[in-house]
mmCIF file of C-alpha atoms in Angstrom:
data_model
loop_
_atom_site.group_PDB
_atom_site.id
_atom_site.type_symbol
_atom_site.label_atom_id
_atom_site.label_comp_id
_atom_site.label_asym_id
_atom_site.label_seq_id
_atom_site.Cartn_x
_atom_site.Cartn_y
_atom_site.Cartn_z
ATOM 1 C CA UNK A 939 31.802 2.605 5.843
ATOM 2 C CA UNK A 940 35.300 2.068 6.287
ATOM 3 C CA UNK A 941 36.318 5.501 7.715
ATOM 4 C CA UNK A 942 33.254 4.536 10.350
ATOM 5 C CA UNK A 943 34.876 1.225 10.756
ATOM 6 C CA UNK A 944 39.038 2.761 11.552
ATOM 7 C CA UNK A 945 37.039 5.697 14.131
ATOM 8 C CA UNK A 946 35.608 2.735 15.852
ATOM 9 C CA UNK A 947 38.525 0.806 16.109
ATOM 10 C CA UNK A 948 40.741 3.568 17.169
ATOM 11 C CA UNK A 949 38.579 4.453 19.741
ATOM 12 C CA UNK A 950 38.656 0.621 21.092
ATOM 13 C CA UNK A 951 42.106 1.188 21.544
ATOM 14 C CA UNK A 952 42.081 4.424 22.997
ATOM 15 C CA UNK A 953 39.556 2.902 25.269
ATOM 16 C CA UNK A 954 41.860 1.814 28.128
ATOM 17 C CA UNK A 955 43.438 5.201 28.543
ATOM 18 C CA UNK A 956 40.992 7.080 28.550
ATOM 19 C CA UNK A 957 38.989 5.089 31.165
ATOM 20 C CA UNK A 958 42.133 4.835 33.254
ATOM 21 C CA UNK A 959 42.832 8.758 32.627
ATOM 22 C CA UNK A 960 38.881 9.558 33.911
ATOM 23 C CA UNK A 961 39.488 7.420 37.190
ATOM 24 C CA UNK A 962 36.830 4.693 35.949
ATOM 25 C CA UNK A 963 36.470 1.198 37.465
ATOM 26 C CA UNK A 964 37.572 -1.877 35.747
ATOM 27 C CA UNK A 965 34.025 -3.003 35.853
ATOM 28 C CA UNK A 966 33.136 -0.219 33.767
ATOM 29 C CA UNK A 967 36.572 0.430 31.724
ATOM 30 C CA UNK A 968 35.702 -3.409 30.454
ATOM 31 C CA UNK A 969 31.962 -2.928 29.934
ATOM 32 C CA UNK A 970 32.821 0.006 27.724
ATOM 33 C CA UNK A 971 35.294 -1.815 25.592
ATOM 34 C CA UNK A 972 32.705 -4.290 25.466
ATOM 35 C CA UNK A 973 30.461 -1.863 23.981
ATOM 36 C CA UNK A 974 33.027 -0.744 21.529
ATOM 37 C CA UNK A 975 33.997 -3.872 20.407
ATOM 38 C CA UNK A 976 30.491 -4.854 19.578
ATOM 39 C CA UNK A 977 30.079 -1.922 17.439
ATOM 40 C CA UNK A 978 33.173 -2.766 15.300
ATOM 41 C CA UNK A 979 32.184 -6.168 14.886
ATOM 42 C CA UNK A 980 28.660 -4.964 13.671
ATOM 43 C CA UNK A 981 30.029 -2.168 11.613
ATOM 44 C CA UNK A 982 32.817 -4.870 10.045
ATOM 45 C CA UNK A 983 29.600 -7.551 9.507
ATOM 46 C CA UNK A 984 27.265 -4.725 7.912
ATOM 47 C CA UNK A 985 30.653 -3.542 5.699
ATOM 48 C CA UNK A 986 31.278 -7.168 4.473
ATOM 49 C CA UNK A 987 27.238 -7.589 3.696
ATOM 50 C CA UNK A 988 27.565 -4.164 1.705
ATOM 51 C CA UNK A 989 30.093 -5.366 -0.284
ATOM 52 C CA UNK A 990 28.493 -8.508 -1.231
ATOM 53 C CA UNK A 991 25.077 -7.178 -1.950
ATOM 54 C CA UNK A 992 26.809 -4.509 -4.138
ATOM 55 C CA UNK A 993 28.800 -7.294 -6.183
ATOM 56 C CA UNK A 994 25.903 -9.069 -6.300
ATOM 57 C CA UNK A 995 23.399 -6.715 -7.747
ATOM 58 C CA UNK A 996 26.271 -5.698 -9.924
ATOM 59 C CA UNK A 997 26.848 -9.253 -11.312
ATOM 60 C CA UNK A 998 23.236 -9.593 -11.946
ATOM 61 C CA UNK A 999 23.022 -6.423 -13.844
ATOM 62 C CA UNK A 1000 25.713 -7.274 -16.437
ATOM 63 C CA UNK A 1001 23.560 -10.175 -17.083
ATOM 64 C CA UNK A 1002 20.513 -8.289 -17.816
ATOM 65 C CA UNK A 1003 22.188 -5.882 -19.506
ATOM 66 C CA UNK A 1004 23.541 -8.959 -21.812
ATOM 67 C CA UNK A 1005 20.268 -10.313 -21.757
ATOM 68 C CA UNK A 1006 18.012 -7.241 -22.976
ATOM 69 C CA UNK A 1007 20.921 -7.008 -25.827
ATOM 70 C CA UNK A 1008 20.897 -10.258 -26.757
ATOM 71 C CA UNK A 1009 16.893 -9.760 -26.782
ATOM 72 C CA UNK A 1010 16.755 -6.954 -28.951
ATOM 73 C CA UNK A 1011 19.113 -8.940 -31.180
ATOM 74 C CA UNK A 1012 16.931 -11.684 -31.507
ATOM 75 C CA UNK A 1013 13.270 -9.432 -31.598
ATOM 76 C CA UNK A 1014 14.615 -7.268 -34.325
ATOM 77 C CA UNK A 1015 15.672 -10.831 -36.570
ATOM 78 C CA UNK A 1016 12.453 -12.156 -35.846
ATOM 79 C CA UNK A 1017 10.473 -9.148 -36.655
ATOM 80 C CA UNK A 1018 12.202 -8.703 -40.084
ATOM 81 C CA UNK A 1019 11.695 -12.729 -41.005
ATOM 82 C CA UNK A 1020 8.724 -15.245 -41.301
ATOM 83 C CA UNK A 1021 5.430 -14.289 -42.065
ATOM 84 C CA UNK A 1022 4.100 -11.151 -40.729
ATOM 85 C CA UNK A 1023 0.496 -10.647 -38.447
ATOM 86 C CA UNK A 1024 -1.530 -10.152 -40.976
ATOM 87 C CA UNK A 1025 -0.183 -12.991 -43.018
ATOM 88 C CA UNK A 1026 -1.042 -15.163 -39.729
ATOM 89 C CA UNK A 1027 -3.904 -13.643 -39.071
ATOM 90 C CA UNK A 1028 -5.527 -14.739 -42.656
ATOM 91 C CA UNK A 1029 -3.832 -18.449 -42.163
ATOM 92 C CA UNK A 1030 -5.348 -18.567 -38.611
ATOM 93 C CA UNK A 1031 -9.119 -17.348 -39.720
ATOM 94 C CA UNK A 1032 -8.900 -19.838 -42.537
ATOM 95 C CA UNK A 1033 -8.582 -22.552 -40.226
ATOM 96 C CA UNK A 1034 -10.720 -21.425 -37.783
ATOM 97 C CA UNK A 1035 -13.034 -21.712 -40.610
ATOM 98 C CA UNK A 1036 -12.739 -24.869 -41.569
ATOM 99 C CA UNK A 1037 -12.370 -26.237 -38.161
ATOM 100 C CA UNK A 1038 -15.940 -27.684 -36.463
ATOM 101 C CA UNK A 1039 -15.124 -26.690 -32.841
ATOM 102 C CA UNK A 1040 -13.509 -23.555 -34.230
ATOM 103 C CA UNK A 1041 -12.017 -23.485 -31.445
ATOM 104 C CA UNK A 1042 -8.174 -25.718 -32.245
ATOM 105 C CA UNK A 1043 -4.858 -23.770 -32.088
ATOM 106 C CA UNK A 1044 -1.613 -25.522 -32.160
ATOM 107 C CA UNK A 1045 1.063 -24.536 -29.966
ATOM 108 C CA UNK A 1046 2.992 -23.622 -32.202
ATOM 109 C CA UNK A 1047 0.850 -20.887 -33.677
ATOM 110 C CA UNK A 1048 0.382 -19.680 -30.421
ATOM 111 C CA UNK A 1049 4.101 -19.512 -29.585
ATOM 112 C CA UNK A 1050 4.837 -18.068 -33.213
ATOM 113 C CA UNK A 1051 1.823 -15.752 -33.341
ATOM 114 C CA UNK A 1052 3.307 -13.951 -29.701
ATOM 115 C CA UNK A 1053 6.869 -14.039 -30.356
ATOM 116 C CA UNK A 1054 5.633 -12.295 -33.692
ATOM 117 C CA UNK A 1055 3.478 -9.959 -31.694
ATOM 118 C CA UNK A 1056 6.376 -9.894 -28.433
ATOM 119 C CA UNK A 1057 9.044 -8.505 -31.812
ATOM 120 C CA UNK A 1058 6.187 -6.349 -33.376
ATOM 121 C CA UNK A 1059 5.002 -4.249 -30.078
ATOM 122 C CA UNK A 1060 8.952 -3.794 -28.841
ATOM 123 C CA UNK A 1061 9.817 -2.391 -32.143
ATOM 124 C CA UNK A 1062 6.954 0.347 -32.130
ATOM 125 C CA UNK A 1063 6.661 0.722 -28.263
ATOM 126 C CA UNK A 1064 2.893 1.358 -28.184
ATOM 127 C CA UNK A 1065 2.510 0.939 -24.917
ATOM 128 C CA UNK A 1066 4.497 3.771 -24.791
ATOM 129 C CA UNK A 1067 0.788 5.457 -24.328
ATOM 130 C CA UNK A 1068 -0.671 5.208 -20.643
ATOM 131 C CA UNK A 1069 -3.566 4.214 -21.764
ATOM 132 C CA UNK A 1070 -2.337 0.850 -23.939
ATOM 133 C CA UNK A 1071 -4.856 -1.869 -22.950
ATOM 134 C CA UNK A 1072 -5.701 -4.921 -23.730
ATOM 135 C CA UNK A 1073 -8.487 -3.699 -25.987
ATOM 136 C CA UNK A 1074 -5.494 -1.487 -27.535
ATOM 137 C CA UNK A 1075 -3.256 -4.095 -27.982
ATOM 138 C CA UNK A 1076 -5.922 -6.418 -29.711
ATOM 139 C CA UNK A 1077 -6.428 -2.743 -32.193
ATOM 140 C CA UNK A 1078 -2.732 -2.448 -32.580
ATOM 141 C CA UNK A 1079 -2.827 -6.127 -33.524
ATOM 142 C CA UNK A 1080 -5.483 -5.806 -36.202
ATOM 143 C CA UNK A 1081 -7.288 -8.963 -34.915
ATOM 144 C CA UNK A 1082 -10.555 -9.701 -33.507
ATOM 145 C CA UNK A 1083 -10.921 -9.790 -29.930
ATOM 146 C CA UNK A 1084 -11.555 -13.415 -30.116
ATOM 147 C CA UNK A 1085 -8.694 -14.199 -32.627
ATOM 148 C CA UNK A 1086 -6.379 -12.803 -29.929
ATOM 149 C CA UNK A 1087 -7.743 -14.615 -26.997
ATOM 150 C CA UNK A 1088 -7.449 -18.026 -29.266
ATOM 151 C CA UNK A 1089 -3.794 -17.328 -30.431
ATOM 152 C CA UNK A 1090 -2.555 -16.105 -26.882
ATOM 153 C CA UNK A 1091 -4.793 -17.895 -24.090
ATOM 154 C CA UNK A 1092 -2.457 -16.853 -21.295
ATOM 155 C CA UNK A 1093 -3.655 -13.218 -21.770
ATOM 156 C CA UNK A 1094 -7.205 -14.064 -22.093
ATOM 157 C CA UNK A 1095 -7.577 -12.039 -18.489
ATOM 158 C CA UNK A 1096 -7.264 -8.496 -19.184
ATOM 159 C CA UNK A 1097 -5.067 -8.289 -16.020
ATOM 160 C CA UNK A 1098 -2.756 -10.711 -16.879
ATOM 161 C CA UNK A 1099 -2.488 -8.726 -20.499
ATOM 162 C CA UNK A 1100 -1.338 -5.410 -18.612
ATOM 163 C CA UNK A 1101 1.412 -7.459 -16.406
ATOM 164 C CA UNK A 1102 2.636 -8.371 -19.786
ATOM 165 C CA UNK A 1103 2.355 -4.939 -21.036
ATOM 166 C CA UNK A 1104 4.184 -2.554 -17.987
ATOM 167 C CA UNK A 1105 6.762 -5.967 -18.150
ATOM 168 C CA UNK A 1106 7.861 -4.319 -21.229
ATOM 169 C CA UNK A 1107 7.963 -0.369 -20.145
ATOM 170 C CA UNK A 1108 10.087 -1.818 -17.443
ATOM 171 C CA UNK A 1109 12.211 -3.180 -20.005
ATOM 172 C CA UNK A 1110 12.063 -0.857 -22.168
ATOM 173 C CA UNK A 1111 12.346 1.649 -18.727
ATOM 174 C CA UNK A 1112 15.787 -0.284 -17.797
ATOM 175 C CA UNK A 1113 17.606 0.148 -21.360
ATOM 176 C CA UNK A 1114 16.743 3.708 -20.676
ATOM 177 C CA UNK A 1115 18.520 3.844 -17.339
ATOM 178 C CA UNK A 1116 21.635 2.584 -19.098
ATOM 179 C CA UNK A 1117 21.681 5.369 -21.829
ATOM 180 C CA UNK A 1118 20.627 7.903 -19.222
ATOM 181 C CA UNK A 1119 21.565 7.057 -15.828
ATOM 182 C CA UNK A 1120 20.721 10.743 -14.631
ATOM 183 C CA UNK A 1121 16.609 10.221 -15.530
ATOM 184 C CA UNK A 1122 14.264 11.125 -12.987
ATOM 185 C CA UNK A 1123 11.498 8.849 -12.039
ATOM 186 C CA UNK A 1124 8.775 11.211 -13.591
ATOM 187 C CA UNK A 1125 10.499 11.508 -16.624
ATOM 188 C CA UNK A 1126 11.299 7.437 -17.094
ATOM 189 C CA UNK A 1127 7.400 7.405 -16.139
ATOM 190 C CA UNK A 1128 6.172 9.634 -18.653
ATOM 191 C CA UNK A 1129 8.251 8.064 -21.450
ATOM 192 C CA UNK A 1130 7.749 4.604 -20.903
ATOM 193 C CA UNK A 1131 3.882 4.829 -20.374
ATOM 194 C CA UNK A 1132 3.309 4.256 -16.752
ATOM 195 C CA UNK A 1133 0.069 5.492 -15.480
ATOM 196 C CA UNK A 1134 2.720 6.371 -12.057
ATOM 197 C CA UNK A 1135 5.422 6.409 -10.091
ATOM 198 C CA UNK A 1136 4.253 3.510 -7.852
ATOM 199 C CA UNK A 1137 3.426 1.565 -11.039
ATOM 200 C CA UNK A 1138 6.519 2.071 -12.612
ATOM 201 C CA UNK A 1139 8.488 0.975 -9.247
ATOM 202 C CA UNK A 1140 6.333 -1.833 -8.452
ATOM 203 C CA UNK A 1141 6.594 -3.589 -12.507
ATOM 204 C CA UNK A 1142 10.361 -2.659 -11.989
ATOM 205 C CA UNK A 1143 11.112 -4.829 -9.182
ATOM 206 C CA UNK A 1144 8.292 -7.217 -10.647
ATOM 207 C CA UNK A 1145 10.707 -7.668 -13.512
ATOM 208 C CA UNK A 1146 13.828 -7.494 -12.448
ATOM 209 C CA UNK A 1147 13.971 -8.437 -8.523
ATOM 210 C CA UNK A 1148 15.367 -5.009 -7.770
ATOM 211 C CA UNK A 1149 14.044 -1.183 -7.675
ATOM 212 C CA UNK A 1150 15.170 1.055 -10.047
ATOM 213 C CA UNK A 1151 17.300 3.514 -7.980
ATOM 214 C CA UNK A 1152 19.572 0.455 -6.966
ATOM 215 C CA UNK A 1153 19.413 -0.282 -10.513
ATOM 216 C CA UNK A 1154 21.363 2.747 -11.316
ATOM 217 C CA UNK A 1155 23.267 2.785 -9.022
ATOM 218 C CA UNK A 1156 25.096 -0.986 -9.525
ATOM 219 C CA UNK A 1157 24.924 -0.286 -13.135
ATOM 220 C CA UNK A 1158 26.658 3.181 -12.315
ATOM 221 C CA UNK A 1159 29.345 1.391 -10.392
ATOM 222 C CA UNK A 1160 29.403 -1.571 -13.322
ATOM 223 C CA UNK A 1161 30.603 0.708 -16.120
ATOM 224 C CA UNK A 1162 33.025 3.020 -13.880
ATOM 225 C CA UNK A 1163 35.083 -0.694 -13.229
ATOM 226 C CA UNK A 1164 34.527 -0.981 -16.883
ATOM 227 C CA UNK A 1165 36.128 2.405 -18.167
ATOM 228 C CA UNK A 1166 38.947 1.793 -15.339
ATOM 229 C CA UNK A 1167 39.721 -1.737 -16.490
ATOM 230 C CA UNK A 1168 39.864 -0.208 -20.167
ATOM 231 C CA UNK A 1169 42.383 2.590 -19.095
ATOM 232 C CA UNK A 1170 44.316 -0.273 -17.182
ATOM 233 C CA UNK A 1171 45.032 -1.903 -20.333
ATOM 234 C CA UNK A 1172 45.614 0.980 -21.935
#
């Protein structure tokens, strides 16, 4: 971009020579500098954009990388503490039980029971199989169908369950990208669980706001201004 931008410019100002040199009109000498000028305003407008966007995207990606560490932090403490599924599971059916709608969950069970579940599926990445459902998550669980849909209404709509489920190959898809930058798209599919390309691209941007190429690439640029500002101080 800049080497576009210093050609343009020195053309501008080998502009008037050259249209004097070729015998052109004043009319025309000015409407070509016009022209030029134009394009180096453009080209200095889209430069300056380009820039931004790429500090942008590049701020933004420190922060998720922050946040999926911070998040992995905080899954792996809550997987290891508490009660465990199965322990809920038994507490919840008990209540159930004893309950005449059978039908009252607090919110806090509900919030416990999937930040439990949220902990349980990162740290065996099921879905790590294309073919991880809602009916496979409910199995993975060890609950009833109905025990699930009780302690996690929002996924009651098997749709809604699978938007929750590619939400984590894409996360699990972008702490990939950061180990291995150099990943293709088939392979990131294939490990992650993606039934495709388009699915893995679509959840990706879905999740994060950008796609995954531009990922890289900011991320790319993040770390090289890292190791520079390292071997700066030292």
């Amino acid at each position: 971009m800049k080497q576009r931008i210093i050609t343009s410019t020195s053309l501008l100002f080998l502009a008037t020579p050259f249209c004097f040199a070729n015998g052109y009109t004043l009319a025309v000498a000015n409407n070509i500098i016009v022209i030029l000028m134009i394009i180096v305003i453009a080209l200095i407008v889209i430069g300056g954009y380009s820039l931004y966007h790429n500090r942008v995207i590049s701020q933004r990606n420190e922060q998720l990388r922050r946040i999926l560490t911070a998040l992995d932090d905080y899954r792996a403490i809550v997987g290891d503490e508490a009660m465990s599924l199965d322990v809920q599971e038994k507490i919840l059916t008990k209540k159930l039980s004893k309950s005449k709608e059978g039908k009252v969950v607090q919110k806090g069970e509900e919030q416990s029971f999937f930040v439990k579940m949220d902990a349980r599926i990162n740290k065996e990445k099921p879905f790590t199989d294309p073919d991880f459902d809602q009916d496979a998550l409910v199995k993975f669980l060890g609950v009833s169908h109905e025990t699930f849909c009780e302690l996690v209404p929002r996924y009651i709509d098997p749709d809604r369950t699978l938007d929750y489920i590619n939400s984590l190959r894409a996360e699990y898809a972008a702490k990939l990208l950061m180990e291995h930058p150099d990943c293709s798209a088939e392979e990131i599919v294939r490990w992650c669980g993606f039934k495709n390309i388009a699915t893995y691209k679509s959840a990706f941007r879905f999740s994060f706001g950008i796609i995954p190429t531009e990922y890289v690439r900011c991320m790319n640029q993040l770390f090289k201004k890292k190791e520079k500002n390292d071997a700066d101080k030292i």
